[in-house]
PDB file of C-alpha atoms in Angstrom:
ATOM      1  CA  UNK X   1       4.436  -3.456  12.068  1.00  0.00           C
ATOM      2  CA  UNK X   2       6.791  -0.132  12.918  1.00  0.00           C
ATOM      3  CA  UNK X   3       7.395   2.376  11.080  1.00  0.00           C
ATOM      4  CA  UNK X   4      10.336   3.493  11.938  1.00  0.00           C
ATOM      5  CA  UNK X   5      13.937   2.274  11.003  1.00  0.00           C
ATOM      6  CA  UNK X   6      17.055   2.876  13.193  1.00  0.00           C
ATOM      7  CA  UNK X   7      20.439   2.631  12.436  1.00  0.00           C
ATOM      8  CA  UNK X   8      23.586   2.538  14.311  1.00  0.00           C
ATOM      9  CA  UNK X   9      26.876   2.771  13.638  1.00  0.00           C
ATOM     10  CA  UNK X  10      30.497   2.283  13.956  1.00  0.00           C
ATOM     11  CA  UNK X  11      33.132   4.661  12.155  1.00  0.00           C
ATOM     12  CA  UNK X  12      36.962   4.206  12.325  1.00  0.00           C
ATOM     13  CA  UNK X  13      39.250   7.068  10.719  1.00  0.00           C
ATOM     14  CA  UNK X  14      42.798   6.302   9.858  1.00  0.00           C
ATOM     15  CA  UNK X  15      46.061   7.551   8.344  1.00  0.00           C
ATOM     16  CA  UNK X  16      47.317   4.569   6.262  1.00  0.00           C
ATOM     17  CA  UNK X  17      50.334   2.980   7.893  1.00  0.00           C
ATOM     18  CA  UNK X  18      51.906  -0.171   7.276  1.00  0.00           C
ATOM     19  CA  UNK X  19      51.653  -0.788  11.456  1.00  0.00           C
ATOM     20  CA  UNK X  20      47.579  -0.923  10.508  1.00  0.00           C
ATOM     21  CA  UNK X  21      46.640  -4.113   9.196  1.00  0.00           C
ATOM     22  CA  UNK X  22      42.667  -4.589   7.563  1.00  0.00           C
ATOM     23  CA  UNK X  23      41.697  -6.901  10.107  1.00  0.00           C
ATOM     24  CA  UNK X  24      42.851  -4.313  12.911  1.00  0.00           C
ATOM     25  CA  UNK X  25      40.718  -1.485  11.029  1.00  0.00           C
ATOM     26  CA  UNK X  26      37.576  -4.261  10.964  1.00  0.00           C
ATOM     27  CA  UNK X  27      38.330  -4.750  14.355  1.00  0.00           C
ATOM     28  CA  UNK X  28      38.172  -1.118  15.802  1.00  0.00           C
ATOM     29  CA  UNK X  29      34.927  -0.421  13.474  1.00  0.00           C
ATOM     30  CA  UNK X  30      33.340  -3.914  15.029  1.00  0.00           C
ATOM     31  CA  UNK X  31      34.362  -2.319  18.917  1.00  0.00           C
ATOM     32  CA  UNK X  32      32.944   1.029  17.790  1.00  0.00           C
ATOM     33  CA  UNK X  33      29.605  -0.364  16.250  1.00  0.00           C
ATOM     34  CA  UNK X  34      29.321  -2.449  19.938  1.00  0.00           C
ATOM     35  CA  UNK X  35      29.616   0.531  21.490  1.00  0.00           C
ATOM     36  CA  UNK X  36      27.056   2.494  19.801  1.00  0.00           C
ATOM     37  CA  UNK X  37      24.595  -0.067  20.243  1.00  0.00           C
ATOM     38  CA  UNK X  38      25.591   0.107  23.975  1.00  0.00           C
ATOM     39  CA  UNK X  39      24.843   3.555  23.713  1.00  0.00           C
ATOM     40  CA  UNK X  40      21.024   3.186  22.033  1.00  0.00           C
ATOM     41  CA  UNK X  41      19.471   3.599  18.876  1.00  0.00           C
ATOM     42  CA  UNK X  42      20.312   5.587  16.124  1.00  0.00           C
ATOM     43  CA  UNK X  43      24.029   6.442  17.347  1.00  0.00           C
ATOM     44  CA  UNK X  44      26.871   6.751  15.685  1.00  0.00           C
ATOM     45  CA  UNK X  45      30.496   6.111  17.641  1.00  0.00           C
ATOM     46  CA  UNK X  46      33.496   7.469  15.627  1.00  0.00           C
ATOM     47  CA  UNK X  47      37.293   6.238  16.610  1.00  0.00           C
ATOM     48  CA  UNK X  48      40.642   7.903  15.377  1.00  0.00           C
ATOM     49  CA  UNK X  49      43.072   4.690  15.475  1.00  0.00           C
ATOM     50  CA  UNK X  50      46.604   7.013  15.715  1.00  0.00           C
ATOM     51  CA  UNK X  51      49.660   5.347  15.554  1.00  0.00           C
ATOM     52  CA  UNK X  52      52.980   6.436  16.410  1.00  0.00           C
ATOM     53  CA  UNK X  53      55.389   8.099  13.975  1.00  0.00           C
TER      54      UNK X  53
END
């Protein structure tokens, strides 16, 4: 048994748009959570998604 619990995840920030669908936000959280696993445990990877004006 462990007794530990660790956690990582995967955090997308946006500026509403309509060139930012939800499955493109689900998507960049999904690549950012892969990546924070990637990078061990108990990460978190943030990602800005900036579009352009």
């Amino acid at each position: 048994m462990c007794d530990r619990v660790t956690v990582s995840l995967g955090v997308v920030s946006i500026v509403p748009n309509s060139e930012i669908s939800p499955p493109d936000l689900i998507n960049a959280a999904d690549k950012a959570l892969y990546i924070a696993k990637q990078q061990g445990r108990d990460r978190v990877h943030a990602v800005c998604v900036v579009t352009p004006s």
